[in-house]
Coordinates of C-alpha atoms in Angstrom, one line a residue:
M1 CA -44.7 22.9 4.5
K2 CA -46.7 21.7 7.5
G3 CA -50.1 22.4 5.8
I4 CA -49.4 19.9 3.0
S5 CA -47.6 16.7 3.7
T6 CA -46.3 13.9 1.5
S7 CA -49.5 11.9 2.5
C8 CA -51.5 14.0 0.0
F9 CA -49.3 12.9 -2.9
H10 CA -49.2 9.4 -1.6
R11 CA -53.0 9.2 -1.5
I12 CA -53.3 10.4 -5.1
Y13 CA -50.7 7.8 -6.1
K14 CA -52.4 4.9 -4.3
A15 CA -55.9 5.9 -5.6
S16 CA -54.6 6.1 -9.2
H17 CA -52.7 2.7 -8.7
R18 CA -56.0 0.9 -7.7
G19 CA -58.0 2.8 -10.4
D20 CA -60.1 4.9 -8.1
V21 CA -60.5 7.9 -10.6
K22 CA -63.2 9.7 -8.5
L23 CA -60.9 9.9 -5.5
V24 CA -58.0 10.9 -7.6
R25 CA -60.0 13.9 -9.1
R26 CA -61.2 14.9 -5.7
L27 CA -57.7 14.9 -4.1
Q28 CA -56.3 16.8 -7.1
K29 CA -58.9 19.6 -6.7
L30 CA -58.2 19.7 -3.0
L31 CA -54.5 20.1 -3.7
I32 CA -54.9 22.8 -6.4
N33 CA -57.2 24.8 -4.2
S34 CA -55.0 24.5 -1.1
W35 CA -53.3 27.7 0.1
Y36 CA -50.3 25.5 1.2
G37 CA -50.2 23.9 -2.3
R38 CA -49.9 27.3 -3.9
C39 CA -47.2 28.3 -1.5
L40 CA -45.3 25.2 -2.3
S41 CA -45.5 25.9 -6.1
V42 CA -44.5 29.6 -5.7
R43 CA -41.5 28.5 -3.6
R44 CA -40.4 26.0 -6.2
V45 CA -40.4 28.5 -9.1
S46 CA -39.2 31.6 -7.3
Q47 CA -36.7 30.2 -4.8
D48 CA -35.6 26.7 -5.5
N49 CA -35.6 26.7 -9.3
Q50 CA -32.4 27.7 -11.1
G51 CA -34.4 29.7 -13.6
K52 CA -35.9 31.9 -11.0
K53 CA -34.2 34.9 -12.5
T54 CA -35.4 34.3 -16.0
A55 CA -38.3 36.5 -17.1
G56 CA -41.2 35.8 -19.4
V57 CA -42.9 38.3 -21.8
D58 CA -44.0 40.5 -18.8
G59 CA -40.3 41.0 -17.7
V60 CA -41.1 40.0 -14.1
K61 CA -38.3 38.0 -12.3
S62 CA -36.5 37.7 -8.9
L63 CA -39.5 38.2 -6.7
N64 CA -39.0 39.5 -3.2
P65 CA -40.9 38.1 -0.2
R66 CA -43.8 40.5 -0.5
Q67 CA -44.2 39.7 -4.2
R68 CA -44.1 36.0 -3.5
L69 CA -46.9 36.3 -1.0
D70 CA -49.0 38.4 -3.4
L71 CA -48.4 35.7 -6.2
V72 CA -49.7 33.0 -3.9
N73 CA -53.1 34.7 -3.8
K74 CA -53.2 35.3 -7.5
I75 CA -52.6 31.9 -9.0
T76 CA -55.8 30.0 -9.7
L77 CA -57.0 27.9 -12.6
R78 CA -58.1 30.2 -15.4
T79 CA -58.2 30.0 -19.2
K80 CA -56.5 33.2 -20.1
V81 CA -52.6 32.9 -20.2
A82 CA -49.7 34.9 -21.6
P83 CA -47.7 33.7 -24.5
T84 CA -44.3 32.3 -23.9
R85 CA -41.0 34.1 -24.7
R86 CA -38.9 32.4 -27.4
V87 CA -35.2 31.9 -26.4
W88 CA -32.7 30.0 -28.7
I89 CA -30.0 28.0 -27.0
P90 CA -27.1 26.1 -28.8
K91 CA -27.2 22.3 -28.9
P92 CA -24.0 20.8 -27.4
G93 CA -21.7 19.5 -30.1
T94 CA -23.8 20.9 -33.1
N95 CA -24.4 24.1 -34.8
E96 CA -28.1 23.8 -34.3
K97 CA -30.1 25.8 -31.8
R98 CA -32.9 24.5 -29.5
P99 CA -36.0 26.7 -29.0
L100 CA -37.2 27.3 -25.4
G101 CA -40.5 28.8 -24.5
I102 CA -40.3 30.7 -21.2
P103 CA -43.7 31.3 -19.6
T104 CA -44.3 34.2 -17.2
I105 CA -43.4 33.5 -13.6
K106 CA -47.2 33.6 -12.7
D107 CA -47.9 30.9 -15.3
R108 CA -44.8 28.9 -14.1
A109 CA -46.2 28.9 -10.6
L110 CA -49.6 27.7 -11.8
Q111 CA -47.9 25.0 -14.0
K112 CA -46.0 23.8 -11.0
L113 CA -49.2 23.5 -9.0
V114 CA -50.9 21.5 -11.8
Q115 CA -47.8 19.3 -12.0
L116 CA -47.9 18.6 -8.3
A117 CA -51.4 17.4 -8.7
L118 CA -50.9 15.3 -12.0
E119 CA -47.5 13.8 -11.4
P120 CA -48.5 11.3 -8.6
E121 CA -51.5 10.1 -10.7
W122 CA -49.3 9.3 -13.8
E123 CA -46.3 8.0 -11.8
A124 CA -48.7 5.1 -10.8
T125 CA -49.2 4.2 -14.4
F126 CA -46.0 5.1 -16.1
E127 CA -44.0 2.2 -17.7
P128 CA -41.1 0.8 -15.7
N129 CA -38.4 1.4 -18.3
S130 CA -39.2 5.1 -18.9
F131 CA -36.5 7.1 -17.1
G132 CA -36.3 10.7 -18.5
F133 CA -37.8 13.6 -16.5
R134 CA -39.3 11.4 -13.8
P135 CA -38.7 11.7 -10.0
G136 CA -36.4 9.1 -8.5
R137 CA -35.1 8.0 -11.9
S138 CA -31.9 9.0 -13.7
C139 CA -29.6 8.3 -16.6
H140 CA -27.8 5.8 -14.5
D141 CA -30.9 3.6 -14.1
A142 CA -31.3 3.6 -17.8
I143 CA -27.8 2.4 -18.3
S144 CA -28.2 -0.3 -15.7
E145 CA -31.3 -1.5 -17.5
I146 CA -29.4 -1.7 -20.8
F147 CA -26.6 -3.7 -19.2
N148 CA -29.2 -6.1 -17.7
S149 CA -30.8 -6.5 -21.2
I150 CA -27.7 -7.6 -23.0
R151 CA -25.4 -9.0 -20.3
N152 CA -26.4 -12.7 -21.1
K153 CA -26.9 -12.6 -24.8
P154 CA -25.7 -10.3 -27.7
K155 CA -28.6 -8.6 -29.5
Y156 CA -29.5 -6.4 -32.3
V157 CA -30.4 -2.9 -31.2
F158 CA -32.6 -0.1 -32.7
D159 CA -31.3 3.2 -31.6
A160 CA -33.8 6.0 -32.3
D161 CA -34.5 9.6 -31.7
I162 CA -37.8 11.4 -32.2
T163 CA -37.8 14.5 -34.5
K164 CA -38.6 17.7 -32.6
C165 CA -40.5 15.7 -30.0
F166 CA -41.6 18.7 -27.9
E167 CA -42.6 20.8 -30.9
C168 CA -44.7 18.2 -32.8
I169 CA -46.9 16.5 -30.3
N170 CA -50.5 16.4 -31.4
H171 CA -52.6 18.6 -29.0
K172 CA -55.9 16.7 -29.5
K173 CA -54.2 13.2 -28.9
L174 CA -52.4 14.5 -25.9
L175 CA -55.6 15.9 -24.2
E176 CA -57.4 12.7 -24.9
K177 CA -54.7 10.7 -23.2
L178 CA -54.5 13.1 -20.3
N179 CA -58.2 12.4 -19.6
T180 CA -58.5 14.8 -16.6
F181 CA -61.5 17.0 -15.4
P182 CA -62.8 19.7 -17.7
T183 CA -61.4 22.8 -15.8
L184 CA -57.9 21.4 -15.7
R185 CA -58.2 20.2 -19.3
R186 CA -59.1 23.7 -20.5
Q187 CA -56.3 25.2 -18.6
I188 CA -53.7 22.9 -20.1
R189 CA -55.2 23.4 -23.6
A190 CA -54.8 27.2 -23.0
W191 CA -51.1 26.7 -22.2
L192 CA -50.6 24.6 -25.3
K193 CA -52.4 27.1 -27.6
A194 CA -50.9 30.3 -25.9
G195 CA -48.4 31.1 -28.7
V196 CA -44.8 32.3 -28.6
M197 CA -43.2 35.8 -28.8
D198 CA -40.1 35.4 -31.0
G199 CA -38.7 39.0 -30.8
L200 CA -41.6 41.2 -31.6
E201 CA -43.5 38.6 -33.6
L202 CA -46.3 36.6 -32.0
K203 CA -46.5 33.0 -33.5
P204 CA -49.3 30.6 -33.0
T205 CA -48.7 27.1 -31.5
S206 CA -50.9 24.5 -33.2
Q207 CA -48.9 21.6 -32.0
G208 CA -46.2 20.7 -29.4
T209 CA -45.5 21.7 -25.9
P210 CA -42.9 24.5 -25.3
Q211 CA -39.6 23.4 -23.7
G212 CA -39.0 25.6 -20.7
G213 CA -42.4 25.3 -18.9
C214 CA -42.6 23.4 -15.6
I215 CA -45.3 21.1 -16.9
S216 CA -43.7 20.4 -20.3
P217 CA -41.6 17.4 -19.4
L218 CA -44.6 15.7 -17.7
L219 CA -46.8 16.3 -20.7
A220 CA -44.1 14.9 -23.0
N221 CA -43.9 11.7 -20.9
I222 CA -47.7 11.4 -21.0
A223 CA -47.7 11.7 -24.8
L224 CA -45.0 9.0 -25.1
H225 CA -46.5 6.7 -22.5
G226 CA -47.6 3.4 -24.1
M227 CA -44.6 2.7 -26.4
E228 CA -43.3 -0.2 -24.2
K229 CA -46.8 -1.5 -23.9
A230 CA -47.2 -1.6 -27.7
I231 CA -43.9 -3.6 -27.9
K232 CA -44.9 -6.1 -25.2
E233 CA -48.3 -6.7 -26.8
L234 CA -46.6 -7.3 -30.2
A235 CA -44.4 -10.0 -28.5
Y236 CA -47.4 -12.3 -28.4
S237 CA -47.2 -12.7 -32.2
F238 CA -43.5 -13.4 -32.4
D239 CA -42.6 -16.6 -34.2
M240 CA -40.0 -17.9 -31.7
K241 CA -39.3 -21.6 -31.0
E242 CA -37.3 -23.5 -28.4
S243 CA -34.5 -25.8 -29.3
R244 CA -37.0 -28.7 -29.3
G245 CA -39.2 -27.0 -31.9
R246 CA -42.0 -25.9 -29.5
Q247 CA -43.3 -22.3 -29.5
L248 CA -42.0 -20.2 -26.6
S249 CA -44.5 -19.1 -23.9
N250 CA -45.9 -15.6 -24.1
R251 CA -43.9 -14.7 -20.9
D252 CA -40.6 -15.7 -22.6
K253 CA -41.5 -13.9 -25.8
Q254 CA -42.1 -10.7 -23.8
K255 CA -38.8 -11.1 -21.9
S256 CA -37.0 -11.6 -25.2
V257 CA -37.6 -8.0 -26.3
N258 CA -36.3 -5.1 -24.2
F259 CA -37.3 -1.4 -24.4
V260 CA -35.5 1.5 -22.7
R261 CA -36.6 5.1 -23.1
Y262 CA -35.0 8.3 -21.7
A263 CA -37.2 11.4 -22.8
D264 CA -37.4 11.3 -26.6
D265 CA -34.4 8.8 -27.1
F266 CA -35.2 5.1 -26.9
L267 CA -33.6 1.7 -27.6
I268 CA -35.2 -1.7 -28.6
F269 CA -33.2 -4.9 -28.2
H270 CA -33.9 -8.3 -29.6
E271 CA -31.7 -11.2 -30.8
N272 CA -33.6 -11.7 -34.1
I273 CA -33.3 -9.0 -36.7
N274 CA -36.6 -9.9 -38.4
I275 CA -38.5 -9.5 -35.1
L276 CA -36.7 -6.2 -34.4
N277 CA -37.9 -4.9 -37.8
Q278 CA -41.5 -5.8 -36.8
C279 CA -41.0 -3.8 -33.6
I280 CA -39.7 -0.8 -35.6
E281 CA -42.8 -0.9 -37.8
T282 CA -45.1 -0.9 -34.8
I283 CA -43.3 1.9 -33.0
T284 CA -43.3 4.0 -36.2
K285 CA -47.1 3.7 -36.6
W286 CA -47.6 4.4 -32.9
L287 CA -45.5 7.6 -33.1
N288 CA -47.4 8.7 -36.3
D289 CA -50.7 8.6 -34.4
M290 CA -49.2 11.1 -31.9
G291 CA -48.0 13.4 -34.7
L292 CA -44.4 12.4 -34.3
E293 CA -41.8 10.7 -36.5
L294 CA -38.3 9.3 -36.2
K295 CA -35.2 11.3 -37.0
P296 CA -33.3 9.4 -39.8
S297 CA -29.9 11.1 -39.1
K298 CA -30.0 9.7 -35.5
T299 CA -31.7 6.4 -36.1
R300 CA -29.6 3.3 -36.7
I301 CA -29.7 -0.5 -36.3
A302 CA -26.6 -2.2 -34.9
H303 CA -25.4 -5.3 -33.1
T304 CA -23.9 -5.2 -29.7
L305 CA -21.1 -7.6 -30.6
N306 CA -20.6 -8.0 -34.3
H307 CA -20.7 -5.7 -37.3
F308 CA -24.1 -5.4 -38.9
K309 CA -23.9 -4.3 -42.6
K310 CA -21.9 -1.0 -42.4
E311 CA -22.6 -0.3 -38.8
K312 CA -19.9 -0.8 -36.1
P313 CA -20.8 -2.9 -33.1
G314 CA -22.3 -1.1 -30.0
I315 CA -24.1 2.1 -29.4
N316 CA -23.7 5.5 -27.8
F317 CA -26.5 6.5 -25.4
L318 CA -26.7 9.3 -22.8
G319 CA -22.9 10.0 -23.1
Y320 CA -21.9 6.2 -22.7
S321 CA -20.4 3.9 -25.2
I322 CA -22.1 0.5 -24.8
R323 CA -20.4 -2.4 -26.5
Q324 CA -19.6 -6.2 -26.3
F325 CA -16.2 -7.8 -27.0
K326 CA -15.3 -11.4 -27.7
T327 CA -13.2 -13.1 -25.0
G328 CA -11.9 -16.5 -24.1
K329 CA -13.8 -19.6 -23.1
Y330 CA -14.4 -18.7 -19.5
T331 CA -16.7 -15.7 -19.4
C332 CA -20.0 -14.7 -18.1
G333 CA -21.8 -15.7 -21.4
R334 CA -21.2 -17.7 -24.5
I335 CA -22.2 -17.5 -28.1
K336 CA -22.2 -20.0 -30.9
S337 CA -19.2 -19.9 -33.2
K338 CA -19.2 -18.8 -36.7
K339 CA -19.8 -21.2 -39.6
G340 CA -16.6 -23.3 -40.2
E341 CA -15.5 -23.2 -36.6
K342 CA -17.3 -26.2 -35.3
G343 CA -16.9 -27.0 -31.6
K344 CA -15.2 -23.8 -30.8
L345 CA -16.9 -21.6 -28.2
L346 CA -16.4 -17.8 -28.0
G347 CA -17.3 -15.8 -24.9
F348 CA -18.1 -12.2 -24.7
K349 CA -18.2 -9.4 -22.1
T350 CA -20.2 -6.2 -22.0
I351 CA -18.2 -3.0 -21.5
I352 CA -19.7 0.4 -20.9
T353 CA -17.3 3.4 -20.9
P354 CA -17.6 7.2 -21.3
S355 CA -18.0 7.9 -25.0
K356 CA -15.0 9.4 -26.9
E357 CA -17.1 12.5 -27.8
K358 CA -17.8 13.2 -24.2
Q359 CA -14.2 12.7 -23.2
T360 CA -13.2 15.3 -25.8
Q361 CA -15.8 17.8 -24.7
H362 CA -14.8 17.4 -21.1
Y363 CA -11.1 17.9 -21.8
K364 CA -11.8 20.9 -24.0
S365 CA -13.9 22.5 -21.2
I366 CA -11.0 22.2 -18.8
V367 CA -8.5 23.5 -21.4
E368 CA -10.7 26.5 -22.0
V369 CA -10.8 27.4 -18.2
I370 CA -7.0 26.9 -18.0
N371 CA -6.3 29.1 -21.0
K372 CA -8.5 31.9 -19.6
S373 CA -6.8 31.7 -16.2
K374 CA -3.3 32.6 -17.1
G375 CA -3.3 35.7 -14.9
L376 CA -5.2 34.1 -12.0
S377 CA -3.8 32.5 -8.9
Q378 CA -3.4 28.8 -8.5
E379 CA -6.1 28.8 -5.8
T380 CA -8.6 30.5 -8.1
L381 CA -7.8 28.1 -10.9
I382 CA -8.3 25.0 -8.6
N383 CA -11.7 26.4 -7.4
K384 CA -12.8 26.8 -11.0
L385 CA -11.7 23.3 -12.1
N386 CA -12.8 21.2 -9.2
P387 CA -16.6 21.5 -9.9
I388 CA -16.1 20.6 -13.5
I389 CA -14.0 17.5 -12.7
R390 CA -16.1 16.4 -9.8
G391 CA -19.4 16.5 -11.7
W392 CA -18.0 14.7 -14.7
C393 CA -16.3 12.0 -12.7
N394 CA -19.4 11.4 -10.5
Y395 CA -21.5 10.9 -13.7
Y396 CA -19.2 8.2 -15.1
S397 CA -18.2 6.7 -11.7
M398 CA -20.6 3.7 -12.2
V399 CA -19.1 2.1 -15.4
V400 CA -15.7 0.9 -16.6
S401 CA -14.0 4.3 -16.5
Q402 CA -10.7 3.8 -14.6
K403 CA -8.5 3.8 -17.7
V404 CA -10.2 6.9 -19.1
F405 CA -9.7 8.6 -15.7
E406 CA -6.0 7.7 -15.7
R407 CA -5.6 9.1 -19.2
L408 CA -7.4 12.4 -18.4
T409 CA -5.3 12.8 -15.2
H410 CA -2.1 12.4 -17.2
I411 CA -2.9 14.9 -20.0
I412 CA -4.3 17.5 -17.6
V413 CA -1.0 17.4 -15.6
W414 CA 0.8 18.3 -18.9
K415 CA -1.6 21.1 -19.6
L416 CA -1.1 22.5 -16.1
L417 CA 2.7 22.4 -16.6
K418 CA 2.3 24.4 -19.8
W419 CA 0.1 26.9 -17.8
G420 CA 2.9 27.3 -15.3
T421 CA 5.6 27.8 -17.9
K422 CA 3.6 30.5 -19.6
R423 CA 3.3 32.3 -16.3
H424 CA 7.1 32.1 -15.7
R425 CA 8.8 32.3 -19.1
N426 CA 12.3 32.6 -17.6
K427 CA 11.9 29.4 -15.6
G428 CA 12.4 25.8 -16.6
M429 CA 10.0 22.9 -16.4
K430 CA 11.6 21.5 -13.2
W431 CA 11.2 24.8 -11.4
V432 CA 7.5 25.0 -12.4
K433 CA 6.9 21.5 -11.2
T434 CA 8.4 22.2 -7.8
K435 CA 6.4 25.4 -7.4
Y436 CA 2.9 24.2 -8.4
F437 CA 3.1 20.4 -7.8
H438 CA 3.7 18.9 -4.4
S439 CA 4.1 15.5 -2.7
L440 CA 1.1 14.6 -0.6
G441 CA 0.9 11.1 0.7
E442 CA 2.1 8.7 -2.0
N443 CA 1.4 11.1 -4.9
N444 CA 4.4 13.3 -6.0
W445 CA 2.3 15.2 -8.7
V446 CA -0.4 17.0 -6.7
F447 CA -1.5 20.3 -8.1
A448 CA -2.0 22.2 -4.9
T449 CA -1.3 25.3 -2.9
K450 CA -1.3 26.1 0.8
V451 CA -3.7 28.8 2.1
E452 CA -3.8 29.6 5.9
N453 CA -1.9 26.3 6.7
K454 CA -4.4 24.3 4.7
W455 CA -3.8 22.5 1.4
I456 CA -6.1 23.3 -1.5
T457 CA -5.7 20.6 -4.0
L458 CA -7.0 19.8 -7.5
I459 CA -9.3 16.8 -7.8
E460 CA -7.7 14.1 -9.9
H461 CA -9.9 11.9 -12.1
R462 CA -8.0 8.7 -11.2
N463 CA -8.9 9.1 -7.5
T464 CA -12.6 8.6 -8.2
T465 CA -13.9 5.3 -6.8
I466 CA -15.9 3.1 -9.2
T467 CA -19.1 2.1 -7.6
R468 CA -21.8 0.1 -9.5
H469 CA -25.2 1.7 -9.6
I470 CA -28.2 -0.3 -8.4
K471 CA -31.2 0.2 -10.7
V472 CA -34.4 1.5 -9.2
K473 CA -37.0 -1.1 -8.4
G474 CA -39.5 -1.8 -11.3
N475 CA -42.4 0.5 -10.8
A476 CA -41.2 2.1 -7.5
S477 CA -41.9 5.8 -7.2
P478 CA -41.1 8.5 -4.6
Y479 CA -44.9 8.9 -4.2
D480 CA -45.4 5.3 -3.1
G481 CA -44.8 6.1 0.6
N482 CA -41.6 4.1 1.1
L483 CA -39.7 7.0 2.3
T484 CA -36.9 4.9 3.9
Y485 CA -36.1 3.2 0.6
W486 CA -35.9 6.5 -1.2
S487 CA -33.9 8.4 1.5
T488 CA -31.4 5.5 1.5
R489 CA -31.3 5.4 -2.3
M490 CA -30.7 9.2 -2.5
G491 CA -27.6 8.8 -0.3
K492 CA -26.1 6.2 -2.7
H493 CA -26.6 8.1 -5.9
P494 CA -23.3 8.3 -7.9
Q495 CA -23.6 12.1 -8.4
M496 CA -23.9 12.8 -4.6
S497 CA -20.8 13.7 -2.8
K498 CA -19.5 11.5 0.1
R499 CA -20.0 14.2 2.7
T500 CA -23.6 14.8 1.6
A501 CA -24.4 11.1 1.6
S502 CA -22.9 10.7 5.1
L503 CA -25.0 13.5 6.4
L504 CA -28.1 12.1 4.8
K505 CA -27.4 8.8 6.6
K506 CA -26.7 10.5 9.9
Q507 CA -29.9 12.5 9.6
E508 CA -31.9 9.4 8.5
G509 CA -33.0 11.3 5.3
K510 CA -34.6 14.1 7.2
C511 CA -34.1 17.9 7.4
N512 CA -32.8 18.8 10.8
L513 CA -34.9 21.9 11.0
C514 CA -38.4 20.9 9.8
G515 CA -38.1 17.2 10.5
L516 CA -39.5 16.3 7.0
Y517 CA -38.0 13.7 4.7
F518 CA -36.0 15.0 1.7
K519 CA -37.7 14.2 -1.5
D520 CA -36.2 13.8 -5.0
E521 CA -37.3 17.4 -6.1
D522 CA -36.2 19.1 -2.9
V523 CA -33.2 21.4 -3.0
F524 CA -31.0 21.0 0.2
E525 CA -28.0 22.9 1.3
L526 CA -25.0 22.4 3.6
D527 CA -25.3 24.5 6.8
H528 CA -23.0 25.3 9.7
I529 CA -24.8 24.4 12.9
I530 CA -22.8 27.1 14.6
P531 CA -22.3 30.0 12.1
K532 CA -18.7 30.8 11.2
S533 CA -19.4 34.4 12.2
K534 CA -19.9 33.0 15.8
G535 CA -16.9 30.8 15.9
G536 CA -18.2 27.7 14.1
K537 CA -15.6 25.6 12.3
D538 CA -15.5 23.8 8.9
E539 CA -15.7 20.2 10.4
Y540 CA -18.0 17.3 10.0
K541 CA -19.6 17.6 13.5
N542 CA -20.6 21.2 12.7
Y543 CA -22.4 20.3 9.4
Q544 CA -26.0 19.6 8.7
L545 CA -28.3 19.3 5.7
L546 CA -31.3 21.6 5.4
H547 CA -33.9 22.4 2.8
R548 CA -33.0 25.6 1.0
H549 CA -36.0 27.4 2.5
C550 CA -35.2 26.0 6.0
H551 CA -31.6 27.2 5.5
D552 CA -32.9 30.7 4.6
K553 CA -35.1 30.7 7.8
K554 CA -32.3 29.6 10.0
S555 CA -30.0 32.3 8.5
R556 CA -32.7 34.8 9.3
T557 CA -33.1 33.8 12.9
D558 CA -29.4 33.6 13.6
G559 CA -28.9 37.1 12.4
S560 CA -27.2 36.5 9.1
S561 CA -30.2 37.4 6.9
I562 CA -33.4 39.5 7.2
S563 CA -35.1 39.6 10.5
S564 CA -38.4 38.2 11.3
G565 CA -39.6 41.7 12.1
S566 CA -39.5 42.8 8.4
K567 CA -42.4 44.8 7.2
L568 CA -45.1 42.6 5.7
P569 CA -48.6 43.1 4.2
N570 CA -51.4 43.6 6.8
N571 CA -52.8 40.0 6.6
Y572 CA -49.5 38.3 7.3
K573 CA -47.5 38.0 10.5
W574 CA -44.6 36.0 12.0
E575 CA -45.3 33.4 14.6
D576 CA -42.5 31.3 16.0
D577 CA -40.3 32.1 13.0
F578 CA -43.2 30.9 10.6
L579 CA -45.1 33.2 8.3
V580 CA -48.8 32.8 8.7
V581 CA -51.9 34.4 7.1
T582 CA -54.6 36.0 9.2
C583 CA -58.3 36.2 8.2

């Protein structure tokens, strides 16, 4: 939006970074009271967000343009809020269910507005190895940091999960840590104490922040902020000596311990088990102060290379299996040999692969789609499977996944052959192979069909290119003003398609319609420069990337959506295809 540019968020970030609290508060109030800021928050929750059709306790959802404009004028900081609606969703791979608290769309818009004001302030102070629910950071950055932590030396690792993190955060401690101006503090406290409607029963919320609200992930990160700092301060007391018997410097002691957190899951690495136990005690006490505790069933101590007690080597984190293996003499690192093997050096290598559990889940999801598509055409089946395969392959394309991809390709071919034989029970396997699999290029087993002289093919796992992910720079943030770095980085993300990345590079990270840089939270869509209804073709030179709202505006002006002459409230009008408010 032209009335509120990225410089506003950048100024809050810079002021917070240099400790100018007075300026931070003034800019936050300016943003919250801005008409353009309210428009942006309403657009995010009612147009861009995937949950825009989810209703709260008032049943309101899917706002039309008139309702969105009315909502812009209604949202303002106030104490009275509606309770959240309780929805239970299943946890993947378990029989448990996770509670979600869905606020009303009015509260969601106000929460988004508050998040826009608070996030730049806290991004300037958040710890470098915190990756969950933060702009510009992803699971891939966390995995890259883990690899860097253990690539040169095998270590013990403490793998922990916090019990019901969102539901057990101490409200008083959270508000003290938030340390914002009174009006905003009272508003956030009202959201925390609003209660939940579980069916027809209203339940109070004396602790925790409900999952499902726009501001909940930010509040959870604020509550958990300081864990890495506590570990680094503890490092000063470590009893660690050099080979010559002298104590290590404080800097080397801090480097010896590594901490990685993604949301409420975290890892602590150290080569000495006794020191690791000290870190565990410190973190446990720190969490107790916030009203949190560790979950015993998901907490374990292991070693990245060797067996430790009854625990197998390695860990599973964010769907990846992280482990080290002993190798020959010439490797990237070395360890001392076991007792009794004097003079013998054993090397090791760090291997990160998709976890077996995630491989099984992915294969089952594909099998489920195939089994439900026995009566559908080959083209429909391919269109259903391709998004599933593409997303999974992109997520695991930055680790050692080629053998896994080859295996999945092989077993899916056999499953598709069975799909074909069940459709044609009087035909043999050879006939089915000839009908549904074709020779394209050097591959003789391509599951494809021809539609209007164009081949529609099934994506094969093994054709995915393995590209190493580059971890985000230390304390870098999308709010730091370095738009060139973030636009370039966005185009190199593993989960971004090649076409989208190429268009981002071609457009220099900007939207072709409004000219603004794409930011991490922005939703952008592929657009045909010349609409297909007017003779445009599906080719690269006719593609461009636009913000979703810019795409809607272009569709309206080129005649494929509502016209700019639609009936509007009296104080709104169209000017040069922009909606403006009149006094």
